[in-house]
Amino acid sequence: MKAVIFSEPNKFSVEERSIPSVGELDALIRVHACGICGTDIHILHGEHIVRFPVIPGHEFSGEVVEVGSCVTGVKVGDRVTVDPNIVDRTCFFCRRGEINLCENLTAVGVNYNGGFAEYASVPAEQVYLIPENVSLDEAALAEPLSCCIHGMDRAGVRTGDTVLVLGAGGIGLILIQLARAAGAGRILVSEPDPGKRKLAALFGAGELIDPSSEDVLQRVFNITRVGADVVIESAGRKETAEMAPKLARRGGTVLQFGVVSPDKMVSLAPYDIFYRELKITGSFVNPFTHARAVEMLSTKQVDVLPVISHRFAMENISEALRVAQSRDAIKVLVMSQTG
Ligand SMILES: [Zn+2]
């Protein structure tokens, strides 16, 4: 099979590899599409600990072509999406149900070979069936969607809440749709790219702010008077992360969803958290939310197709990675099967 190999930081190629072996509890998936995630870019640049060489890719869909002898619940021919995050089930956190905080968390496409290949072998229990009315392109976005659903759980958006989303990339555009589905009243979006603002409006954002030409703080308080009930940072930038608590109302919630580089610091007045009773929370991966992601795709409450901005054949991985790091990209899919 053909596969993308990251051999060392900043070095990758498309190579011939043998089709992975299938253990007794594994499912072999003929990969349809695999999304490029920010994490893949971090892995490429050596900013994320992985086992090199690795076949990256953890946002993928495909068809089951073989199952191990002990596998039940998944069979050859099933159309599936994969939850890439694997936990040990026995650590302090797993035994309290907080599996995303597992002390031994590993992931397909990070610690094991992933979806930028024609075939991927994964533990069958990581596999989720998709219904007929969900395409394999859509199913490739089930993983980022499942992470966004956890974010919504953490943010606790209530019916009628004013939700402010900072950054309308792929993740922001999914979060906007989830906020709408959760019954948010007013949805505000701050995003410099006009095309992404247009999509945000399509998905239910009523107030569009251009941070490159407007004073975000002033505009948000003009619209809301008191600040937003929930502020979601989904730009992954120090500047927006620093601004987010200032945009929340008294008693409001700030969700840090974007991945800001670990060496970046922001200043925050503890007095503000105290006096304004702010709730500041994070959201990490997708504990028990993958099935709900499939449900949201099936019921069409989230439309991920407009979020897919580019599709590349695996042979063009170099161009795909370049575009994924550019401003015009929203979600880039690498298509494993040509023709
Ligand atoms: Zn654990």
Coordinates of C-alpha atoms and ligand atoms in Angstrom, one line a residue:
M1 CA 0.0 0.0 0.0
K2 CA 1.0 3.6 -0.3
A3 CA 1.5 5.6 2.9
V4 CA 2.7 8.9 4.1
I5 CA 5.8 8.5 6.3
F6 CA 7.0 11.2 8.7
S7 CA 10.6 9.8 9.2
E8 CA 12.0 12.6 11.3
P9 CA 11.0 16.2 12.1
N10 CA 10.3 18.2 8.8
K11 CA 10.9 15.1 6.7
F12 CA 8.2 13.2 5.0
S13 CA 7.6 11.1 1.9
V14 CA 5.0 8.8 0.3
E15 CA 6.3 5.2 0.3
E16 CA 5.3 1.7 -0.4
R17 CA 4.6 -0.3 2.8
S18 CA 3.1 -3.7 3.4
I19 CA -0.6 -3.7 4.5
P20 CA -0.6 -3.7 8.3
S21 CA -1.2 -7.0 10.1
V22 CA -4.5 -7.5 11.9
G23 CA -4.3 -8.7 15.5
E24 CA -7.2 -10.8 17.0
L25 CA -8.8 -7.6 18.4
D26 CA -8.1 -5.4 15.4
A27 CA -10.0 -4.1 12.4
L28 CA -8.3 -3.4 9.1
I29 CA -9.7 -0.3 7.4
R30 CA -9.4 0.6 3.8
V31 CA -9.0 4.4 4.4
H32 CA -11.2 6.7 2.4
A33 CA -10.1 10.1 3.7
C34 CA -8.1 11.5 6.5
G35 CA -8.2 15.1 7.7
I36 CA -5.0 17.2 8.4
C37 CA -5.2 18.5 12.0
G38 CA -3.0 21.1 13.7
T39 CA -1.5 18.2 15.6
D40 CA -0.2 16.6 12.4
I41 CA 1.6 19.9 11.7
H42 CA 3.1 20.0 15.2
I43 CA 4.2 16.4 14.7
L44 CA 5.8 17.3 11.3
H45 CA 7.7 20.1 13.0
G46 CA 8.8 17.9 15.8
E47 CA 6.8 19.9 18.4
H48 CA 4.8 16.8 19.5
I49 CA 6.3 13.7 21.0
V50 CA 5.8 10.8 18.5
R51 CA 7.5 7.6 17.6
F52 CA 9.4 8.3 14.3
P53 CA 9.0 7.0 11.7
V54 CA 5.2 7.1 11.9
I55 CA 2.3 7.1 9.5
P56 CA 0.4 10.2 10.8
G57 CA -3.3 10.9 10.6
H58 CA -6.0 10.5 13.2
E59 CA -9.1 11.9 11.6
F60 CA -10.2 9.2 9.2
S61 CA -13.0 7.2 7.8
G62 CA -13.2 4.1 5.6
E63 CA -14.5 0.6 5.1
V64 CA -13.7 -2.5 7.2
V65 CA -11.9 -5.1 5.0
E66 CA -10.8 -7.6 7.6
V67 CA -11.4 -8.2 11.3
G68 CA -9.4 -10.2 13.9
S69 CA -10.7 -13.6 15.2
C70 CA -12.0 -12.2 18.5
V71 CA -13.7 -9.1 17.1
T72 CA -17.5 -8.7 17.5
G73 CA -19.6 -5.7 16.6
V74 CA -17.7 -4.8 13.5
K75 CA -17.7 -6.7 10.3
V76 CA -16.2 -6.7 6.8
G77 CA -18.0 -4.1 4.6
D78 CA -19.0 -1.8 7.5
R79 CA -18.5 2.0 6.9
V80 CA -16.7 3.4 9.9
T81 CA -15.0 6.3 11.6
V82 CA -12.2 5.8 14.1
D83 CA -11.8 7.3 17.6
P84 CA -8.0 7.6 17.6
N85 CA -7.6 8.1 21.4
I86 CA -6.7 5.0 23.3
V87 CA -6.7 4.8 27.1
D88 CA -5.5 2.3 29.6
R89 CA -8.8 2.1 31.6
T90 CA -6.9 1.4 34.9
C91 CA -5.2 4.7 35.8
F92 CA -6.5 7.1 38.5
F93 CA -8.3 9.2 35.8
C94 CA -9.8 6.4 33.8
R95 CA -11.3 4.8 36.9
R96 CA -13.0 8.1 37.6
G97 CA -14.5 8.3 34.1
E98 CA -12.2 11.1 33.0
I99 CA -10.6 9.0 30.3
N100 CA -9.3 11.9 28.2
L101 CA -7.0 12.7 31.1
C102 CA -5.6 9.1 31.1
E103 CA -2.1 9.0 32.3
N104 CA -1.2 6.6 29.5
L105 CA -3.2 8.1 26.7
T106 CA -1.9 7.1 23.3
A107 CA -3.3 7.8 19.8
V108 CA -3.6 6.3 16.4
G109 CA -1.6 8.5 14.0
V110 CA 0.7 9.6 16.9
N111 CA 2.0 6.6 18.8
Y112 CA 0.7 4.0 16.2
N113 CA 0.4 4.2 12.4
G114 CA -2.6 6.2 11.3
G115 CA -4.8 7.2 8.4
F116 CA -2.5 8.8 5.8
A117 CA -2.3 5.5 4.1
E118 CA -4.4 3.2 2.0
Y119 CA -5.0 0.9 4.9
A120 CA -4.9 1.3 8.7
S121 CA -5.2 -1.4 11.4
V122 CA -6.8 -0.2 14.6
P123 CA -8.2 -1.8 17.8
A124 CA -11.8 -2.7 16.7
E125 CA -13.2 -1.1 19.8
Q126 CA -12.0 2.3 18.5
V127 CA -14.3 1.9 15.5
Y128 CA -17.7 3.5 15.2
L129 CA -20.2 2.5 12.5
I130 CA -21.7 5.3 10.4
P131 CA -25.2 5.3 9.1
E132 CA -26.0 5.2 5.4
N133 CA -26.9 8.9 5.3
V134 CA -23.5 10.0 6.4
S135 CA -20.8 10.1 3.7
L136 CA -17.3 8.9 4.3
D137 CA -16.1 12.5 3.7
E138 CA -18.3 13.7 6.5
A139 CA -17.3 10.8 8.7
A140 CA -13.6 11.9 8.4
L141 CA -14.6 14.9 10.5
A142 CA -16.3 12.9 13.3
E143 CA -13.1 13.1 15.4
P144 CA -12.8 16.9 15.4
L145 CA -16.5 17.1 15.9
S146 CA -16.3 14.8 18.9
C147 CA -13.7 17.1 20.4
C148 CA -16.0 20.1 19.9
I149 CA -18.9 18.2 21.6
H150 CA -16.7 17.7 24.6
G151 CA -15.9 21.5 24.5
M152 CA -19.6 22.2 24.5
D153 CA -20.1 19.9 27.5
R154 CA -17.3 21.8 29.3
A155 CA -18.7 25.2 28.4
G156 CA -22.2 24.3 29.5
V157 CA -24.0 26.5 26.9
R158 CA -27.7 26.9 28.0
T159 CA -30.7 27.8 25.9
G160 CA -30.7 31.5 25.2
D161 CA -27.1 32.0 26.1
T162 CA -25.0 34.6 24.2
V163 CA -22.0 32.7 22.9
L164 CA -18.9 34.4 21.5
V165 CA -16.5 32.4 19.3
L166 CA -13.1 33.8 18.7
G167 CA -11.7 32.3 15.5
A168 CA -13.8 30.6 12.8
G169 CA -11.5 28.0 11.4
G170 CA -12.6 24.4 11.0
I171 CA -13.1 24.0 14.8
G172 CA -14.8 27.4 15.3
L173 CA -17.2 26.7 12.5
I174 CA -18.2 23.4 14.1
L175 CA -18.5 25.0 17.5
I176 CA -20.8 27.7 16.1
Q177 CA -23.1 24.9 14.8
L178 CA -23.1 23.1 18.1
A179 CA -23.9 26.3 19.9
R180 CA -26.8 26.9 17.6
A181 CA -28.0 23.2 18.2
A182 CA -27.6 23.7 21.9
G183 CA -30.1 26.6 21.8
A184 CA -27.8 29.5 22.1
G185 CA -29.6 32.9 21.7
R186 CA -27.1 35.2 20.1
I187 CA -23.9 33.9 18.5
L188 CA -21.1 36.3 17.9
V189 CA -18.0 35.5 15.9
S190 CA -14.7 37.3 15.7
E191 CA -12.7 36.2 12.6
P192 CA -10.4 38.2 10.3
D193 CA -11.0 36.1 7.1
P194 CA -14.1 37.3 5.2
G195 CA -14.8 33.8 3.7
K196 CA -14.8 32.2 7.1
R197 CA -17.1 35.0 8.5
K198 CA -19.5 34.2 5.7
L199 CA -19.6 30.6 6.6
A200 CA -20.0 31.5 10.3
A201 CA -23.1 33.5 9.3
L202 CA -24.4 30.6 7.2
F203 CA -24.1 28.4 10.3
G204 CA -26.0 30.7 12.6
A205 CA -23.7 33.5 13.8
G206 CA -25.8 36.6 13.9
E207 CA -23.0 39.1 14.7
L208 CA -19.8 39.1 12.7
I209 CA -16.7 40.9 14.0
D210 CA -13.6 41.6 11.9
P211 CA -10.7 41.8 14.5
S212 CA -8.4 43.2 11.9
S213 CA -10.4 46.4 11.5
E214 CA -12.7 46.6 14.6
D215 CA -12.2 46.9 18.4
V216 CA -13.4 43.5 19.5
L217 CA -13.9 44.5 23.1
Q218 CA -15.9 47.6 22.2
R219 CA -18.0 45.8 19.6
V220 CA -18.9 42.8 22.0
F221 CA -19.9 45.2 24.8
N222 CA -21.9 47.3 22.3
I223 CA -23.9 44.2 21.3
T224 CA -24.2 42.4 24.6
R225 CA -23.9 45.4 27.1
V226 CA -22.5 43.0 29.8
G227 CA -20.3 40.6 27.9
A228 CA -21.0 37.1 26.6
D229 CA -22.3 34.2 28.7
V230 CA -19.8 31.9 27.1
V231 CA -16.6 32.9 25.3
I232 CA -14.8 30.2 23.3
E233 CA -11.2 30.7 22.2
S234 CA -10.8 28.7 19.1
A235 CA -8.1 30.6 17.3
G236 CA -5.2 29.1 19.3
R237 CA -3.6 32.5 19.7
K238 CA -2.1 34.2 22.7
E239 CA -3.8 37.5 21.8
T240 CA -7.3 36.0 21.7
A241 CA -6.6 33.8 24.8
E242 CA -5.7 37.0 26.7
M243 CA -8.7 38.8 25.5
A244 CA -11.3 36.0 26.2
P245 CA -11.8 36.6 30.0
K246 CA -12.4 40.3 29.3
L247 CA -15.2 39.5 26.9
A248 CA -17.1 37.3 29.3
R249 CA -19.9 38.7 31.4
R250 CA -19.8 38.6 35.2
G251 CA -20.3 34.9 36.2
G252 CA -19.6 33.9 32.6
T253 CA -17.5 31.0 31.3
V254 CA -14.4 31.1 29.2
L255 CA -13.5 27.9 27.3
Q256 CA -9.9 27.6 26.1
F257 CA -10.4 25.3 23.1
G258 CA -7.6 26.5 20.7
V259 CA -4.1 25.1 21.1
V260 CA -1.8 27.9 22.0
S261 CA 1.9 27.1 21.8
P262 CA 3.0 25.8 25.3
D263 CA 5.7 28.5 25.6
K264 CA 3.2 31.4 25.3
M265 CA 2.0 33.1 28.5
V266 CA -0.9 35.5 29.1
S267 CA -1.6 38.0 31.8
L268 CA -4.8 37.7 33.8
A269 CA -5.9 39.5 37.0
P270 CA -6.9 37.1 39.7
Y271 CA -9.0 39.9 41.0
D272 CA -11.1 39.6 37.8
I273 CA -11.7 35.9 38.3
F274 CA -12.7 36.6 42.0
Y275 CA -14.8 39.7 41.6
R276 CA -16.4 38.8 38.3
E277 CA -16.8 35.1 39.3
L278 CA -15.3 33.9 36.0
K279 CA -15.2 30.2 35.2
I280 CA -12.2 29.4 33.1
T281 CA -12.0 25.9 31.6
G282 CA -10.2 23.8 29.1
S283 CA -11.2 21.0 26.8
F284 CA -9.0 18.1 25.8
V285 CA -9.9 15.5 23.1
N286 CA -13.1 13.5 23.1
P287 CA -14.1 11.4 26.2
F288 CA -17.2 9.4 25.3
T289 CA -18.3 11.9 22.6
H290 CA -17.5 10.1 19.4
A291 CA -20.9 8.3 19.2
R292 CA -22.6 11.7 19.7
A293 CA -20.6 13.1 16.9
V294 CA -21.9 10.4 14.5
E295 CA -25.4 11.2 15.8
M296 CA -25.0 14.9 15.0
L297 CA -23.8 14.1 11.5
S298 CA -26.6 11.7 11.0
T299 CA -29.3 14.1 12.2
K300 CA -27.8 16.8 10.0
Q301 CA -27.5 19.2 12.9
V302 CA -23.9 19.8 12.0
D303 CA -22.9 20.2 8.4
V304 CA -19.2 19.6 8.0
L305 CA -19.1 19.5 4.2
P306 CA -18.7 23.3 3.8
V307 CA -15.8 23.1 6.4
I308 CA -13.8 20.9 3.9
S309 CA -11.9 23.5 1.9
H310 CA -9.5 21.2 0.0
R311 CA -9.0 17.6 -1.0
F312 CA -5.7 16.2 -2.1
A313 CA -4.6 12.7 -3.3
M314 CA -2.0 11.2 -1.0
E315 CA 0.7 11.6 -3.7
N316 CA 0.3 15.3 -3.2
I317 CA 0.9 15.3 0.5
S318 CA 3.5 18.0 0.2
E319 CA 1.0 20.4 -1.3
A320 CA -1.7 19.3 1.1
L321 CA 0.6 20.0 4.1
R322 CA 1.5 23.4 2.6
V323 CA -2.1 24.4 2.0
A324 CA -3.1 23.2 5.5
Q325 CA -0.7 25.7 7.0
S326 CA -1.9 28.5 4.9
R327 CA -4.6 31.0 5.7
D328 CA -7.0 29.9 2.9
A329 CA -7.4 26.4 4.3
I330 CA -10.2 25.4 6.6
K331 CA -10.1 21.6 6.7
V332 CA -7.9 19.7 4.2
L333 CA -8.6 16.1 3.5
V334 CA -6.1 13.6 2.2
M335 CA -7.9 11.1 0.0
S336 CA -6.3 7.7 0.3
Q337 CA -7.9 5.9 -2.6
T338 CA -7.6 7.3 -6.1
G339 CA -10.0 6.3 -8.8
Ligands
ZN1 ZN -6.0 5.8 32.1

